[in-house]
Coordinates of C-alpha atoms in Angstrom, one line a residue:
M1334 CA 13.4 -2.6 15.3
Q1335 CA 10.3 -4.5 16.4
G1336 CA 11.2 -8.1 15.6
D1337 CA 13.1 -9.4 12.7
T1338 CA 12.1 -8.3 9.2
M1339 CA 11.7 -11.2 6.8
A1340 CA 11.8 -10.7 3.1
S1341 CA 10.5 -12.6 0.1
A1342 CA 10.0 -11.8 -3.6
H1343 CA 7.3 -13.2 -5.9
P1344 CA 7.2 -12.7 -9.7
L1345 CA 3.7 -12.0 -10.9
N1346 CA 3.9 -13.2 -14.6
A1347 CA 2.2 -10.5 -16.7
F1348 CA 2.2 -7.8 -14.0
G1349 CA 5.5 -7.4 -12.3
T1350 CA 7.1 -8.3 -8.9
I1351 CA 6.0 -8.0 -5.3
D1352 CA 8.5 -8.0 -2.5
L1353 CA 7.2 -8.7 1.0
F1354 CA 8.9 -7.5 4.2
T1355 CA 7.3 -8.6 7.4
N1356 CA 7.9 -7.7 11.1
D1357 CA 5.8 -7.7 14.3
L1358 CA 4.1 -4.4 13.5
F1359 CA 3.3 -4.4 9.8
T1360 CA 3.9 -6.0 6.4
L1361 CA 5.3 -4.0 3.5
H1362 CA 4.0 -5.3 0.2
S1363 CA 6.2 -3.5 -2.4
F1364 CA 4.9 -3.9 -5.9
M1365 CA 6.9 -3.1 -9.0
S1366 CA 5.3 -2.9 -12.4
D1367 CA 6.8 -4.4 -15.6
A1368 CA 8.8 -2.4 -18.1
D1369 CA 5.8 -0.9 -19.9
G1370 CA 4.7 0.6 -16.6
E1371 CA 8.3 2.1 -16.1
F1372 CA 9.1 -0.3 -13.2
V1373 CA 7.2 2.0 -10.9
R1374 CA 6.9 0.9 -7.3
T1375 CA 3.8 1.1 -5.2
Q1376 CA 4.2 0.5 -1.5
I1377 CA 1.3 -1.2 0.4
I1378 CA 1.7 -1.1 4.2
E1379 CA -0.5 -3.5 6.0
T1380 CA -0.9 -2.8 9.7
A1381 CA -3.0 -4.8 12.2
T1382 CA -6.2 -3.2 11.1
S1383 CA -5.7 -1.1 8.0
V1384 CA -3.8 -0.6 4.7
I1385 CA -1.9 2.4 3.4
V1386 CA -1.0 2.7 -0.3
I1387 CA 1.9 4.9 -1.4
D1388 CA 1.8 5.9 -5.1
A1389 CA -0.9 4.8 -7.5
Q1390 CA 1.0 3.5 -10.6
Y1391 CA 1.0 4.8 -14.2
L1392 CA -1.0 2.4 -16.4
R1393 CA -4.5 1.5 -15.7
K1394 CA -3.8 -2.3 -15.6
Y1395 CA -1.2 -1.9 -12.9
A1396 CA -3.4 0.5 -10.8
Q1397 CA -6.3 -1.9 -11.1
W1398 CA -4.1 -4.8 -10.0
V1399 CA -2.7 -2.8 -7.0
R1400 CA -6.3 -1.9 -6.0
S1401 CA -7.5 -5.4 -6.2
Y1402 CA -4.5 -6.7 -4.3
A1403 CA -4.9 -4.1 -1.5
D1404 CA -8.6 -4.8 -1.3
G1405 CA -7.8 -8.5 -1.1
L1406 CA -5.9 -8.0 2.2
G1407 CA -9.3 -7.7 3.8
K1408 CA -8.6 -4.5 5.7
P1409 CA -9.8 -0.9 4.9
I1410 CA -7.5 1.3 2.9
T1411 CA -7.3 4.3 5.1
R1412 CA -5.2 6.5 2.9
V1413 CA -3.5 6.7 -0.5
I1414 CA -0.4 8.9 -0.6
V1415 CA 1.1 10.5 -3.8
T1416 CA 4.8 11.2 -3.3
H1417 CA 5.5 13.6 -6.2
G1418 CA 4.1 15.1 -9.3
H1419 CA 5.5 12.9 -12.1
P1420 CA 2.7 11.2 -13.9
D1421 CA 4.0 7.6 -13.6
H1422 CA 3.2 7.8 -9.9
W1423 CA -0.3 9.3 -9.8
L1424 CA -2.2 8.7 -13.1
G1425 CA -3.5 5.5 -11.5
L1426 CA -5.4 7.5 -8.9
E1427 CA -8.4 6.9 -11.1
H1428 CA -8.7 3.5 -9.3
F1429 CA -8.4 5.0 -5.8
H1430 CA -10.4 8.2 -6.0
D1431 CA -13.1 6.8 -3.7
L1432 CA -10.6 6.6 -0.9
P1433 CA -8.9 9.3 1.2
T1434 CA -6.0 10.6 -0.9
Y1435 CA -3.1 12.6 0.4
A1436 CA 0.0 14.5 -0.7
F1437 CA 2.0 17.4 0.5
A1438 CA 0.4 20.8 -0.3
E1439 CA 3.2 21.5 -2.8
V1440 CA 2.4 18.3 -4.7
I1441 CA -1.3 19.1 -4.7
A1442 CA -0.6 22.5 -6.1
E1443 CA 1.6 21.1 -8.8
L1444 CA -1.0 18.6 -9.9
N1445 CA -3.7 21.3 -9.9
Y1446 CA -1.5 23.2 -12.3
T1447 CA -0.1 20.3 -14.5
G1448 CA -2.6 17.5 -14.2
D1449 CA -4.7 18.3 -17.3
F1450 CA -1.5 18.7 -19.3
W1451 CA -0.1 15.3 -18.3
V1452 CA -3.4 13.5 -18.9
G1453 CA -3.7 15.0 -22.3
L1454 CA -0.1 14.2 -23.3
K1455 CA -0.2 10.7 -22.0
N1456 CA -3.6 10.0 -23.7
K1457 CA -2.0 11.0 -27.0
E1458 CA 1.0 8.7 -26.3
L1459 CA -0.8 5.7 -24.7
G1460 CA -4.5 6.0 -25.5
S1461 CA -6.8 4.0 -23.2
A1462 CA -3.9 2.4 -21.3
V1463 CA -4.0 5.5 -19.1
T1464 CA -6.7 7.5 -17.5
D1465 CA -8.6 10.2 -19.5
K1466 CA -9.2 12.3 -16.4
P1467 CA -6.9 13.9 -13.9
Y1468 CA -7.6 12.7 -10.4
R1469 CA -5.8 14.6 -7.7
P1470 CA -5.1 14.1 -4.0
T1471 CA -7.7 15.9 -1.9
N1472 CA -6.1 15.9 1.6
V1473 CA -2.9 17.6 2.7
L1474 CA -0.2 15.4 4.1
N1475 CA 1.5 16.9 7.1
E1476 CA 5.3 16.7 7.4
G1477 CA 6.7 15.1 10.5
R1478 CA 5.9 12.1 12.8
E1479 CA 2.6 10.3 12.8
V1480 CA 1.6 7.0 14.5
I1481 CA -1.0 5.0 12.5
D1482 CA -2.3 1.8 14.1
G1483 CA 0.8 1.5 16.2
V1484 CA 3.2 2.1 13.3
E1485 CA 5.4 5.2 13.4
F1486 CA 5.7 7.1 10.1
V1487 CA 8.0 10.1 9.5
F1488 CA 6.9 12.1 6.4
S1489 CA 9.6 14.4 4.9
K1490 CA 9.8 16.6 1.8
I1491 CA 12.8 17.2 -0.3
Q1492 CA 12.5 20.1 -2.7
G1493 CA 14.3 21.1 -5.8
G1494 CA 15.6 17.7 -6.7
E1495 CA 14.4 14.8 -8.9
A1496 CA 11.0 16.5 -8.7
A1497 CA 9.8 19.9 -7.5
T1498 CA 8.8 18.1 -4.2
N1499 CA 9.7 14.6 -3.4
T1500 CA 8.2 12.7 -0.4
V1501 CA 10.3 10.2 1.6
I1502 CA 8.7 8.1 4.3
E1503 CA 10.7 6.7 7.2
L1504 CA 9.5 3.7 9.2
P1505 CA 11.8 4.0 12.2
Q1506 CA 10.6 0.8 14.0
A1507 CA 11.8 -1.2 11.0
N1508 CA 14.8 1.0 10.2
T1509 CA 13.3 1.4 6.7
L1510 CA 13.1 4.3 4.2
L1511 CA 10.6 4.4 1.4
A1512 CA 12.7 6.7 -0.8
Q1513 CA 10.6 6.5 -3.9
D1514 CA 12.1 8.6 -6.7
M1515 CA 15.0 9.9 -4.7
I1516 CA 16.6 6.5 -5.5
Y1517 CA 16.7 4.7 -8.9
N1518 CA 18.2 1.2 -8.5
E1519 CA 20.0 0.1 -11.7
M1520 CA 17.6 2.2 -13.7
Y1521 CA 18.4 5.3 -15.9
P1522 CA 17.3 8.2 -13.8
F1523 CA 15.0 11.0 -15.0
V1524 CA 17.2 14.1 -14.8
G1525 CA 15.1 16.4 -16.8
E1526 CA 13.3 18.3 -14.0
L1527 CA 14.0 22.0 -14.2
H1528 CA 13.5 24.4 -11.2
G1529 CA 13.2 28.1 -10.6
E1530 CA 10.8 30.7 -11.9
K1531 CA 12.5 30.6 -15.3
R1532 CA 12.9 26.8 -15.2
D1533 CA 16.6 27.1 -15.8
I1534 CA 18.0 25.3 -12.7
R1535 CA 18.8 21.7 -13.3
C1536 CA 17.9 19.0 -10.7
F1537 CA 21.4 17.8 -9.9
D1538 CA 22.4 20.1 -7.0
G1539 CA 19.1 19.8 -5.2
W1540 CA 18.9 16.0 -5.7
R1541 CA 22.4 15.5 -4.3
A1542 CA 21.7 17.7 -1.3
G1543 CA 18.6 15.7 -0.5
L1544 CA 20.5 12.4 -0.8
R1545 CA 23.2 13.8 1.5
S1546 CA 20.6 14.6 4.1
L1547 CA 19.6 10.9 4.1
Q1548 CA 23.1 9.5 4.2
G1549 CA 24.6 7.8 7.2
R1550 CA 21.4 6.9 9.0
G1551 CA 22.1 3.2 8.6
Y1552 CA 18.8 2.1 7.1
D1553 CA 18.5 -1.7 6.8
L1554 CA 16.1 -1.3 3.9
V1555 CA 15.8 1.4 1.3
V1556 CA 13.0 1.0 -1.2
P1557 CA 13.3 3.0 -4.4
G1558 CA 10.7 4.4 -6.8
H1559 CA 12.1 2.3 -9.7
G1560 CA 14.1 -0.9 -9.2
A1561 CA 14.8 -3.5 -6.6
P1562 CA 14.9 -2.8 -2.8
T1563 CA 18.3 -1.9 -1.7
D1564 CA 20.2 -0.5 1.4
D1565 CA 21.8 2.5 3.0
A1566 CA 24.7 2.5 0.5
S1567 CA 22.3 3.5 -2.2
F1568 CA 22.5 7.2 -1.4
G1569 CA 26.2 7.3 -2.1
R1570 CA 25.7 5.3 -5.3
M1571 CA 23.0 7.6 -6.5
I1572 CA 25.2 10.7 -5.8
D1573 CA 28.0 9.1 -7.9
I1574 CA 25.6 8.4 -10.7
L1575 CA 24.3 12.0 -10.7
N1576 CA 27.9 13.3 -10.7
E1577 CA 28.7 11.2 -13.8
V1578 CA 25.5 11.9 -15.7
E1579 CA 25.9 15.6 -15.0
A1580 CA 29.5 15.5 -16.3
I1581 CA 28.3 13.7 -19.4
L1582 CA 25.6 16.3 -19.9
N1583 CA 28.1 19.1 -19.6
S1584 CA 30.4 17.6 -22.2
A1585 CA 27.9 16.1 -24.7
T1586 CA 27.6 17.6 -28.1
D1587 CA 23.9 17.1 -28.4
H1588 CA 21.0 15.0 -26.9
N1589 CA 21.9 11.9 -28.9
D1590 CA 25.5 12.1 -27.7
F1591 CA 24.3 12.5 -24.1
K1592 CA 22.0 9.5 -24.3
A1593 CA 24.6 7.3 -26.0
K1594 CA 27.3 8.2 -23.5
V1595 CA 25.1 7.6 -20.5
M1596 CA 24.0 4.2 -21.8
A1597 CA 27.6 3.3 -22.6
R1598 CA 28.6 4.2 -19.0
Y1599 CA 25.8 2.2 -17.5
P1600 CA 25.0 -0.6 -20.0
E1601 CA 23.4 -2.8 -17.2
F1602 CA 20.8 -0.2 -16.4
R1603 CA 17.2 -0.5 -17.5
L1604 CA 14.5 2.1 -18.6
P1605 CA 16.3 4.2 -21.3
L1606 CA 13.0 5.8 -21.9
L1607 CA 13.7 8.1 -19.0
L1608 CA 16.7 9.4 -20.8
D1609 CA 14.4 10.3 -23.7
Y1610 CA 12.1 12.1 -21.3
S1611 CA 15.1 13.9 -19.8
V1612 CA 16.5 15.3 -23.0
L1613 CA 13.1 16.9 -23.9
T1614 CA 13.6 19.5 -21.3
L1615 CA 17.4 19.5 -21.0
Y1616 CA 17.8 20.2 -24.7
N1617 CA 14.5 22.2 -25.1
L1618 CA 13.0 19.6 -27.5
M1619 CA 9.4 19.9 -26.3
G1620 CA 8.5 22.0 -29.4

């Protein structure tokens, strides 16, 4: 690690929380929205001369705040990265579309296929709180190691798990992993992703395999897609949660029973809305 990493957290009243992690090479500004924005995290990496934004938020007000905050750092935003295809992480691209936007080719392809659907659905649910136009990343993110302004990034994809393709970003010089939605920290996980040509393969096996591939690396800091920053032990905890949620799913009598039993098992967790989203596909309730 290049120097000691110092951390601080600052509540932002009506908007959410920002956690700052600073070392000799960069500062990580990790913003988490409030509950109505599904506690989504956007990572803002400030290097010596530039800014990189990872995930663009869900609601307009949070995307606008992140853009204003990033602009306020006084350095050019050189890229905006979307980590996966779930709408809570990319609908806010409306406020970043004038910048270079990136995602893995698989994520771009997914958004080309599903973007109009998600915008239409979320407009019906939330009205003007979300964008009315699907903005998509336009540049392909390459997997592997890249040095940006002296900071080493390792971009990796995990497929067939929480989403069709999840992006995780390692910052080796700070022993840090930006895990995004591979990790939910004390939040109910979205387990409704279905894979395969027939969309009949549940996410659990692929998600656990991805987590196991990240275990044992000894990260000092692991930043989730939803919830507070955590540590290397989070991979084992997430595997245990997935095991228990899958067992509940296999024994539940219906979707109401499933949700009730998961909430009873983890009463301290937040964001039960993601259980509601999960059962729509798990129990074929989309209509």
